[in-house]
mmCIF file of C-alpha atoms in Angstrom:
data_model
loop_
_atom_site.group_PDB
_atom_site.id
_atom_site.type_symbol
_atom_site.label_atom_id
_atom_site.label_comp_id
_atom_site.label_asym_id
_atom_site.label_seq_id
_atom_site.Cartn_x
_atom_site.Cartn_y
_atom_site.Cartn_z
ATOM 1 C CA MET A 243 -26.536 65.296 3.543
ATOM 2 C CA ILE A 244 -25.713 63.949 0.134
ATOM 3 C CA GLN A 245 -25.691 67.428 -1.403
ATOM 4 C CA GLU A 246 -23.460 68.641 1.327
ATOM 5 C CA ASN A 247 -21.034 65.723 0.746
ATOM 6 C CA PHE A 248 -21.073 66.398 -3.004
ATOM 7 C CA LEU A 249 -20.271 70.057 -2.626
ATOM 8 C CA GLU A 250 -17.359 69.179 -0.308
ATOM 9 C CA LEU A 251 -15.969 66.822 -2.893
ATOM 10 C CA ILE A 252 -16.221 69.683 -5.434
ATOM 11 C CA ARG A 253 -14.346 72.040 -3.148
ATOM 12 C CA LYS A 254 -11.563 69.488 -2.882
ATOM 13 C CA GLN A 255 -11.409 68.803 -6.622
ATOM 14 C CA SER A 256 -11.583 72.425 -7.799
ATOM 15 C CA THR A 257 -8.323 73.822 -9.097
ATOM 16 C CA THR A 258 -9.553 77.142 -10.457
ATOM 17 C CA LYS A 259 -8.904 80.572 -8.884
ATOM 18 C CA LYS A 260 -12.552 81.573 -9.233
ATOM 19 C CA SER A 261 -14.943 81.383 -6.231
ATOM 20 C CA LEU A 262 -16.921 78.155 -5.948
ATOM 21 C CA ILE A 263 -20.148 80.007 -6.576
ATOM 22 C CA ASP A 264 -18.708 81.411 -9.891
ATOM 23 C CA ASP A 265 -17.370 78.030 -10.874
ATOM 24 C CA ILE A 266 -20.666 76.282 -10.333
ATOM 25 C CA ALA A 267 -22.623 79.059 -12.026
ATOM 26 C CA THR A 268 -20.374 78.589 -15.035
ATOM 27 C CA ALA A 269 -20.643 74.715 -14.987
ATOM 28 C CA LEU A 270 -24.471 74.750 -14.740
ATOM 29 C CA ASP A 271 -24.952 77.919 -16.850
ATOM 30 C CA ILE A 272 -27.078 79.465 -14.069
ATOM 31 C CA SER A 273 -26.919 82.867 -12.353
ATOM 32 C CA TYR A 274 -24.724 83.766 -9.459
ATOM 33 C CA ASP A 275 -27.692 83.900 -7.070
ATOM 34 C CA ALA A 276 -29.014 80.506 -8.291
ATOM 35 C CA ALA A 277 -25.527 79.035 -7.702
ATOM 36 C CA HIS A 278 -25.381 80.632 -4.249
ATOM 37 C CA ARG A 279 -28.693 79.041 -3.206
ATOM 38 C CA ARG A 280 -27.508 75.642 -4.170
ATOM 39 C CA ILE A 281 -24.166 76.025 -2.218
ATOM 40 C CA ASN A 282 -26.136 77.179 0.876
ATOM 41 C CA LYS A 283 -28.607 74.286 0.472
ATOM 42 C CA LYS A 284 -31.567 76.668 0.009
ATOM 43 C CA SER A 285 -32.092 74.950 -3.358
ATOM 44 C CA LYS A 286 -31.589 71.307 -4.049
ATOM 45 C CA LEU A 287 -29.290 70.135 -6.852
ATOM 46 C CA SER A 288 -31.240 68.088 -9.409
ATOM 47 C CA LEU A 289 -29.942 64.737 -10.651
ATOM 48 C CA GLU A 290 -29.210 66.273 -13.988
ATOM 49 C CA GLU A 291 -27.255 69.062 -12.391
ATOM 50 C CA ALA A 292 -25.275 66.604 -10.211
ATOM 51 C CA VAL A 293 -24.355 64.654 -13.300
ATOM 52 C CA ILE A 294 -23.202 67.822 -15.102
ATOM 53 C CA LEU A 295 -21.036 68.844 -12.107
ATOM 54 C CA ALA A 296 -19.637 65.307 -11.741
ATOM 55 C CA LYS A 297 -18.490 65.423 -15.353
ATOM 56 C CA TYR A 298 -17.181 69.005 -14.970
ATOM 57 C CA TYR A 299 -15.085 68.159 -11.900
ATOM 58 C CA ASN A 300 -14.185 64.649 -12.973
ATOM 59 C CA LEU A 301 -15.963 63.165 -9.975
ATOM 60 C CA SER A 302 -17.698 59.861 -9.463
ATOM 61 C CA ILE A 303 -21.193 60.079 -7.971
ATOM 62 C CA ASP A 304 -20.514 56.670 -6.418
ATOM 63 C CA GLN A 305 -18.262 58.560 -3.906
ATOM 64 C CA LEU A 306 -21.398 59.935 -2.317
ATOM 65 C CA PHE A 307 -22.550 56.590 -1.131
ATOM 66 C CA SER A 308 -19.286 55.355 0.300
ATOM 67 C CA ALA A 309 -18.116 55.628 3.898
ATOM 68 C CA GLU A 310 -14.534 55.707 2.567
ATOM 69 C CA ASP A 311 -14.737 58.377 -0.120
ATOM 70 C CA GLU A 312 -10.973 58.684 -0.507
ATOM 71 C CA HIS A 313 -10.813 55.083 -1.844
ATOM 72 C CA ILE A 314 -13.146 55.635 -4.717
ATOM 73 C CA VAL A 315 -11.773 57.430 -7.744
ATOM 74 C CA ALA A 316 -13.366 58.464 -11.022
ATOM 75 C CA VAL A 317 -11.379 57.340 -14.022
ATOM 76 C CA LYS A 318 -11.571 57.563 -17.819
ATOM 77 C CA LYS A 319 -10.507 54.684 -19.976
ATOM 78 C CA THR A 320 -8.707 55.335 -23.250
ATOM 79 C CA ALA A 321 -9.874 53.245 -26.167
ATOM 80 C CA PRO A 322 -8.141 49.775 -26.598
ATOM 81 C CA VAL A 323 -5.909 49.113 -29.547
ATOM 82 C CA THR A 324 -7.195 46.091 -31.432
ATOM 83 C CA ASN A 325 -6.077 46.717 -35.102
ATOM 84 C CA THR A 326 -4.182 49.122 -37.243
ATOM 85 C CA GLU A 327 -7.043 51.585 -37.404
ATOM 86 C CA SER A 328 -7.265 51.886 -33.653
ATOM 87 C CA LEU A 329 -3.494 52.119 -33.403
ATOM 88 C CA LEU A 330 -3.606 55.006 -35.857
ATOM 89 C CA ALA A 331 -6.275 56.675 -33.700
ATOM 90 C CA TYR A 332 -4.130 56.120 -30.678
ATOM 91 C CA TYR A 333 -1.158 57.888 -32.244
ATOM 92 C CA ASN A 334 -3.302 60.728 -33.453
ATOM 93 C CA ASN A 335 -5.180 61.186 -30.084
ATOM 94 C CA SER A 336 -1.872 61.072 -28.190
ATOM 95 C CA TYR A 337 -0.417 63.731 -30.423
ATOM 96 C CA GLU A 338 -3.477 66.002 -30.050
ATOM 97 C CA SER A 339 -3.464 65.669 -26.234
ATOM 98 C CA LEU A 340 0.300 66.341 -25.897
ATOM 99 C CA LEU A 341 0.570 69.228 -28.493
ATOM 100 C CA PRO A 342 -0.663 71.973 -26.103
ATOM 101 C CA LEU A 343 2.060 70.936 -23.600
ATOM 102 C CA VAL A 344 5.019 71.381 -26.048
ATOM 103 C CA ASN A 345 7.627 74.071 -25.145
ATOM 104 C CA ASN A 346 5.739 74.914 -21.990
ATOM 105 C CA LYS A 347 8.176 75.152 -19.113
ATOM 106 C CA ASN A 348 5.319 74.946 -16.597
ATOM 107 C CA VAL A 349 4.338 71.447 -17.832
ATOM 108 C CA GLU A 350 6.115 68.296 -16.776
ATOM 109 C CA MET A 351 5.632 64.638 -17.644
ATOM 110 C CA ILE A 352 7.041 62.005 -15.307
ATOM 111 C CA TYR A 353 7.322 58.526 -16.955
ATOM 112 C CA SER A 354 8.048 55.487 -14.749
ATOM 113 C CA ALA A 355 9.208 53.157 -17.504
ATOM 114 C CA LYS A 356 8.773 49.385 -17.110
ATOM 115 C CA ASP A 357 9.113 49.161 -20.883
ATOM 116 C CA LEU A 358 10.512 51.422 -23.537
ATOM 117 C CA PRO A 359 8.374 54.590 -23.590
ATOM 118 C CA ILE A 360 6.233 54.472 -26.774
ATOM 119 C CA PHE A 361 7.757 57.877 -27.846
ATOM 120 C CA TYR A 362 11.080 56.102 -28.466
ATOM 121 C CA THR A 363 9.526 53.495 -30.657
ATOM 122 C CA SER A 364 7.466 55.957 -32.741
ATOM 123 C CA ASN A 365 9.809 56.293 -35.675
ATOM 124 C CA ASP A 366 10.316 54.979 -39.280
ATOM 125 C CA ASN A 367 12.919 52.350 -38.312
ATOM 126 C CA LEU A 368 12.532 48.571 -38.000
ATOM 127 C CA LEU A 369 12.374 48.767 -34.181
ATOM 128 C CA SER A 370 9.242 50.901 -34.255
ATOM 129 C CA LYS A 371 7.631 48.555 -36.863
ATOM 130 C CA PHE A 372 8.489 45.610 -34.746
ATOM 131 C CA LYS A 373 6.876 47.068 -31.638
ATOM 132 C CA MET A 374 3.754 47.703 -33.708
ATOM 133 C CA TYR A 375 3.933 44.152 -34.855
ATOM 134 C CA VAL A 376 4.050 42.859 -31.332
ATOM 135 C CA TRP A 377 1.111 44.889 -30.168
ATOM 136 C CA LEU A 378 -1.073 44.074 -33.013
ATOM 137 C CA LYS A 379 -0.186 40.403 -33.275
ATOM 138 C CA ILE A 380 -1.329 39.996 -29.693
ATOM 139 C CA MET A 381 -4.559 41.941 -30.041
ATOM 140 C CA ASP A 382 -5.590 41.421 -33.693
ATOM 141 C CA SER A 383 -6.561 37.807 -34.428
ATOM 142 C CA SER A 384 -6.213 38.373 -38.157
ATOM 143 C CA LEU A 385 -2.392 38.600 -37.716
ATOM 144 C CA THR A 386 -2.094 35.377 -35.729
ATOM 145 C CA GLU A 387 -0.245 33.629 -38.608
ATOM 146 C CA THR A 388 1.500 36.645 -39.990
ATOM 147 C CA SER A 389 5.273 36.710 -39.963
ATOM 148 C CA PHE A 390 7.092 39.975 -39.396
ATOM 149 C CA SER A 391 8.331 39.911 -43.064
ATOM 150 C CA ASN A 392 4.806 39.911 -44.267
ATOM 151 C CA PHE A 393 3.660 42.588 -41.779
ATOM 152 C CA ASN A 394 2.904 45.823 -43.644
ATOM 153 C CA ILE A 395 1.853 49.157 -42.171
ATOM 154 C CA SER A 396 0.383 52.114 -44.018
ATOM 155 C CA LEU A 397 2.128 55.340 -44.700
ATOM 156 C CA SER A 398 -0.429 57.237 -42.571
ATOM 157 C CA LEU A 399 0.356 54.943 -39.537
ATOM 158 C CA LEU A 400 4.108 55.419 -40.007
ATOM 159 C CA GLN A 401 3.683 59.212 -40.289
ATOM 160 C CA ALA A 402 1.383 59.409 -37.232
ATOM 161 C CA ALA A 403 3.895 57.419 -35.201
ATOM 162 C CA LYS A 404 6.851 59.534 -36.251
ATOM 163 C CA ARG A 405 4.949 62.684 -35.576
ATOM 164 C CA LEU A 406 4.307 61.621 -32.000
ATOM 165 C CA GLY A 407 7.950 60.688 -31.508
ATOM 166 C CA GLU A 408 9.196 64.043 -32.758
ATOM 167 C CA LEU A 409 6.681 65.865 -30.445
ATOM 168 C CA TYR A 410 8.173 64.182 -27.288
ATOM 169 C CA LYS A 411 11.485 65.754 -27.990
ATOM 170 C CA ASN A 412 10.189 69.166 -27.015
ATOM 171 C CA LEU A 413 8.320 68.148 -23.835
ATOM 172 C CA ASN A 414 9.691 68.734 -20.316
ATOM 173 C CA ALA A 415 10.132 65.119 -19.337
ATOM 174 C CA ILE A 416 11.360 63.000 -16.369
ATOM 175 C CA GLU A 417 12.040 59.347 -17.006
ATOM 176 C CA ILE A 418 12.721 56.699 -14.344
ATOM 177 C CA TRP A 419 14.371 53.575 -15.683
ATOM 178 C CA ASP A 420 15.905 50.421 -14.344
ATOM 179 C CA ILE A 421 18.190 47.980 -16.240
ATOM 180 C CA THR A 422 15.167 45.818 -16.694
ATOM 181 C CA THR A 423 13.341 48.502 -18.796
ATOM 182 C CA ILE A 424 14.865 47.021 -21.901
ATOM 183 C CA ASN A 425 13.996 43.384 -21.042
ATOM 184 C CA SER A 426 10.511 43.105 -22.473
ATOM 185 C CA THR A 427 11.648 44.275 -25.877
ATOM 186 C CA LEU A 428 14.600 41.846 -25.810
ATOM 187 C CA LYS A 429 12.281 39.016 -24.864
ATOM 188 C CA GLN A 430 9.939 39.913 -27.687
ATOM 189 C CA ILE A 431 12.816 39.817 -30.251
ATOM 190 C CA HIS A 432 14.003 36.526 -28.878
ATOM 191 C CA PHE A 433 10.499 34.977 -28.719
ATOM 192 C CA TYR A 434 9.585 35.785 -32.332
ATOM 193 C CA PHE A 435 12.945 34.760 -33.645
ATOM 194 C CA GLU A 436 12.623 31.388 -31.883
ATOM 195 C CA SER A 437 9.071 30.980 -33.229
ATOM 196 C CA GLU A 438 10.475 31.731 -36.723
ATOM 197 C CA ALA A 439 8.237 34.761 -37.238
ATOM 198 C CA LEU A 440 11.289 36.982 -37.266
ATOM 199 C CA THR A 441 14.363 36.354 -39.412
ATOM 200 C CA SER A 442 17.893 36.701 -37.900
ATOM 201 C CA LYS A 443 18.577 39.574 -40.387
ATOM 202 C CA ASP A 444 15.656 41.531 -39.133
ATOM 203 C CA ALA A 445 16.489 40.665 -35.472
ATOM 204 C CA PHE A 446 20.050 41.960 -35.928
ATOM 205 C CA GLU A 447 18.708 45.201 -37.423
ATOM 206 C CA ILE A 448 16.282 45.705 -34.569
ATOM 207 C CA CYS A 449 19.101 45.206 -32.140
ATOM 208 C CA ASP A 450 21.110 47.805 -33.970
ATOM 209 C CA ASN A 451 18.138 50.223 -33.778
ATOM 210 C CA LEU A 452 17.996 49.531 -30.023
ATOM 211 C CA LYS A 453 21.671 50.301 -29.600
ATOM 212 C CA GLU A 454 21.279 53.508 -31.535
ATOM 213 C CA LEU A 455 18.301 54.484 -29.325
ATOM 214 C CA ILE A 456 20.279 53.853 -26.138
ATOM 215 C CA ASN A 457 23.145 55.926 -27.516
ATOM 216 C CA ASN A 458 20.766 58.787 -28.372
ATOM 217 C CA ILE A 459 19.212 58.803 -24.885
ATOM 218 C CA SER A 460 22.685 58.807 -23.375
ATOM 219 C CA LYS A 461 23.529 61.998 -25.408
ATOM 220 C CA LYS A 462 20.189 63.481 -24.608
ATOM 221 C CA ILE A 463 20.863 63.306 -20.895
ATOM 222 C CA VAL A 464 23.883 65.678 -21.390
ATOM 223 C CA THR A 465 22.596 68.011 -24.208
ATOM 224 C CA GLN A 466 19.053 68.521 -22.935
ATOM 225 C CA LYS A 467 19.480 69.097 -19.189
ATOM 226 C CA ASP A 468 17.037 71.971 -19.175
ATOM 227 C CA ASN A 469 14.054 69.900 -20.236
ATOM 228 C CA PHE A 470 15.043 66.207 -19.671
ATOM 229 C CA LYS A 471 15.926 64.393 -16.454
ATOM 230 C CA PHE A 472 16.810 60.706 -16.528
ATOM 231 C CA TYR A 473 16.826 58.630 -13.295
ATOM 232 C CA TYR A 474 18.266 55.110 -12.740
ATOM 233 C CA ASN A 475 16.439 53.183 -10.016
ATOM 234 C CA GLU A 476 17.810 49.903 -8.877
ATOM 235 C CA ILE A 477 15.259 49.108 -6.124
ATOM 236 C CA LEU A 478 11.597 49.807 -7.260
ATOM 237 C CA LEU A 479 10.348 48.136 -10.422
ATOM 238 C CA MET A 480 8.550 50.499 -12.838
ATOM 239 C CA ASN A 481 4.975 49.970 -14.176
ATOM 240 C CA ASN A 482 4.604 52.396 -17.014
ATOM 241 C CA ARG A 483 2.850 54.929 -14.850
ATOM 242 C CA VAL A 484 2.685 58.418 -16.244
ATOM 243 C CA LEU A 485 1.947 61.707 -14.423
ATOM 244 C CA VAL A 486 1.398 64.952 -16.385
ATOM 245 C CA LYS A 487 1.543 68.136 -14.449
ATOM 246 C CA THR A 488 0.249 71.478 -15.729
ATOM 247 C CA PRO A 489 -0.301 74.699 -13.923
ATOM 248 C CA THR A 490 -4.014 73.991 -13.570
ATOM 249 C CA GLU A 491 -4.244 70.226 -13.094
ATOM 250 C CA LYS A 492 -2.554 66.872 -12.880
ATOM 251 C CA SER A 493 -3.379 63.709 -14.789
ATOM 252 C CA LEU A 494 -2.320 60.282 -13.915
ATOM 253 C CA TYR A 495 -2.224 57.387 -16.438
ATOM 254 C CA VAL A 496 -2.121 53.784 -15.191
ATOM 255 C CA PRO A 497 -1.852 50.792 -17.695
ATOM 256 C CA PHE A 498 -5.022 48.936 -18.495
ATOM 257 C CA THR A 499 -4.300 46.853 -21.590
ATOM 258 C CA ILE A 500 -1.693 47.138 -24.335
ATOM 259 C CA LEU A 501 -1.454 50.851 -25.038
ATOM 260 C CA SER A 502 -4.631 51.700 -23.167
ATOM 261 C CA TYR A 503 -4.758 53.488 -19.888
ATOM 262 C CA TYR A 504 -6.974 54.463 -16.982
ATOM 263 C CA ARG A 505 -6.776 58.262 -16.588
ATOM 264 C CA THR A 506 -7.756 60.197 -13.569
ATOM 265 C CA ASN A 507 -7.549 63.926 -12.599
ATOM 266 C CA ASP A 508 -8.483 63.245 -9.035
ATOM 267 C CA VAL A 509 -6.509 65.692 -6.913
ATOM 268 C CA THR A 510 -5.814 63.354 -3.992
ATOM 269 C CA THR A 511 -4.963 60.347 -6.179
ATOM 270 C CA CYS A 512 -2.575 62.410 -8.402
ATOM 271 C CA ASN A 513 -0.865 64.051 -5.427
ATOM 272 C CA GLN A 514 -0.331 60.526 -3.873
ATOM 273 C CA ALA A 515 1.036 59.232 -7.176
ATOM 274 C CA GLU A 516 3.379 62.274 -7.402
ATOM 275 C CA GLN A 517 4.579 61.619 -3.827
ATOM 276 C CA PHE A 518 5.456 58.092 -4.707
ATOM 277 C CA LEU A 519 7.248 59.096 -7.859
ATOM 278 C CA LYS A 520 9.257 61.503 -5.758
ATOM 279 C CA ILE A 521 10.214 58.612 -3.440
ATOM 280 C CA GLN A 522 11.361 56.686 -6.536
ATOM 281 C CA MET A 523 13.391 59.576 -7.655
ATOM 282 C CA ASP A 524 14.932 60.222 -4.292
ATOM 283 C CA GLY A 525 16.126 56.567 -4.309
ATOM 284 C CA SER A 526 17.507 56.853 -7.822
ATOM 285 C CA LYS A 527 20.564 58.326 -9.485
ATOM 286 C CA LEU A 528 20.026 61.343 -11.639
ATOM 287 C CA LEU A 529 22.253 60.423 -14.510
ATOM 288 C CA SER A 530 22.498 63.920 -15.834
ATOM 289 C CA ALA A 531 24.022 65.013 -12.449
ATOM 290 C CA VAL A 532 26.685 62.346 -12.181
ATOM 291 C CA GLY A 533 29.941 61.846 -13.917
ATOM 292 C CA GLU A 534 30.475 60.291 -17.322
ATOM 293 C CA LYS A 535 31.799 57.059 -15.755
ATOM 294 C CA GLU A 536 28.588 56.419 -13.784
ATOM 295 C CA ARG A 537 26.426 57.179 -16.962
ATOM 296 C CA ASN A 538 28.528 54.818 -18.989
ATOM 297 C CA VAL A 539 28.164 52.028 -16.354
ATOM 298 C CA PHE A 540 24.351 52.140 -16.685
ATOM 299 C CA PHE A 541 24.244 52.320 -20.522
ATOM 300 C CA ASN A 542 27.053 49.680 -20.929
ATOM 301 C CA LYS A 543 24.934 47.266 -18.934
ATOM 302 C CA ILE A 544 22.063 47.776 -21.393
ATOM 303 C CA HIS A 545 24.459 47.423 -24.417
ATOM 304 C CA LYS A 546 25.632 44.154 -22.951
ATOM 305 C CA LYS A 547 22.112 42.808 -22.784
ATOM 306 C CA ILE A 548 21.555 43.656 -26.468
ATOM 307 C CA ASP A 549 24.907 42.126 -27.344
ATOM 308 C CA ALA A 550 23.995 38.965 -25.466
ATOM 309 C CA LEU A 551 20.834 38.601 -27.461
ATOM 310 C CA ARG A 552 22.738 39.111 -30.683
ATOM 311 C CA SER A 553 25.218 36.397 -29.578
ATOM 312 C CA LEU A 554 22.312 34.036 -28.809
ATOM 313 C CA ILE A 555 20.756 34.509 -32.214
ATOM 314 C CA GLN A 556 24.175 34.192 -33.858
ATOM 315 C CA ALA A 557 24.817 30.938 -31.998
ATOM 316 C CA LYS A 558 21.385 29.527 -33.005
ATOM 317 C CA ASN A 559 22.232 30.341 -36.621
ATOM 318 C CA THR A 560 25.672 28.776 -36.443
ATOM 319 C CA LEU A 561 24.956 25.618 -34.382
ATOM 320 C CA GLU A 562 21.377 24.796 -35.192
ATOM 321 C CA PHE A 563 21.331 21.345 -33.540
ATOM 322 C CA GLU A 564 17.524 20.952 -33.900
#
C-alpha cells in the first residue's frame, strides 16, 4: 500500500513528457524492465530507492504516512544570511539560479512585494548599502554598535549585488505592489536616524535614491511592456511571495527569515499559489494598461510618503527640542 501511494505521488509530481517507467529507470539508473516491475509492484522499492526518488521528484516521504497527503509539502530552505560572507553567497547563488532564466520568454517571475524587491536595492548607491546595513545589523551581533557611517562593505559584495540587480532587468517579471510596499524602508530610515545611527545627510541621500528608484519603475512600466507588468493592489497585503514559472516546473518561494526562503516545487502547492496570485492580480490595477493620470496617482502617493519623511527629519534638525 505504501509503495502504491508513493508511486501515485510520483505520478502527480512528474512534469516530464517521458513515460513514468522511463523516468524512474533514469532516476534509479536501472533497466526499463526493472522499473516496470517496481511500478507494477512485482518488485518492492528499497528504502534507498525510495529516498533517491523522493529527492528526484522533490517529495517528502512523510506524505506516505499521512491521511491528508495534500497538506504535507516538501520544502528546501535557503541558507540564512548572518554576516557579510553569507550575504555575498546569497547574491552569488541568486545570480546563478536566475541566470538560466534571462531573456527566456517562456519564463515568468511573479513577485508579491511587501517590501522593495531585493533586485531594486542591489546597486552601488547609498540605498542599497543602507539595506545591507539593516539586514546585517539585525543578524550580525558584531555590528550592534556600528553606525551607518562606519559600516563598510567589500568591493566583491558591491559587485555581486550590482550584478544581480542588472540581471533582473532582463527577466520577464510581474510585480504586485501596494502603497505600503515602501513603508518598511521608510520606517528603517526613520528608526536609524532617530537612534542616531544614521546622519541626516545620509538619510536625505537615501530618500533621493528612493525617489529615483520610484521614477525608474514608473518609466519601466511604459518602456518595457513586453517583459514587465506592474500591478497596484489596494485590498490584499503582500508578503514577499515569489513564484517562478518555467516550461518544465514551477517554484514557490515563501519568506523564512531575512533574505532566506522556503522553496517548494510541489505541483499542487505551486498551482494553488499561482491561483491566489491570479486573484490578487484580478483585483489589482495593471498600471501599464491604464492612463498616465492613474499611474501618476499611484507614484505620487509614494513620493509624498518619501517627502513626508524628509520633512520629519528636517523638522527634527531644525527644532531639536530634546
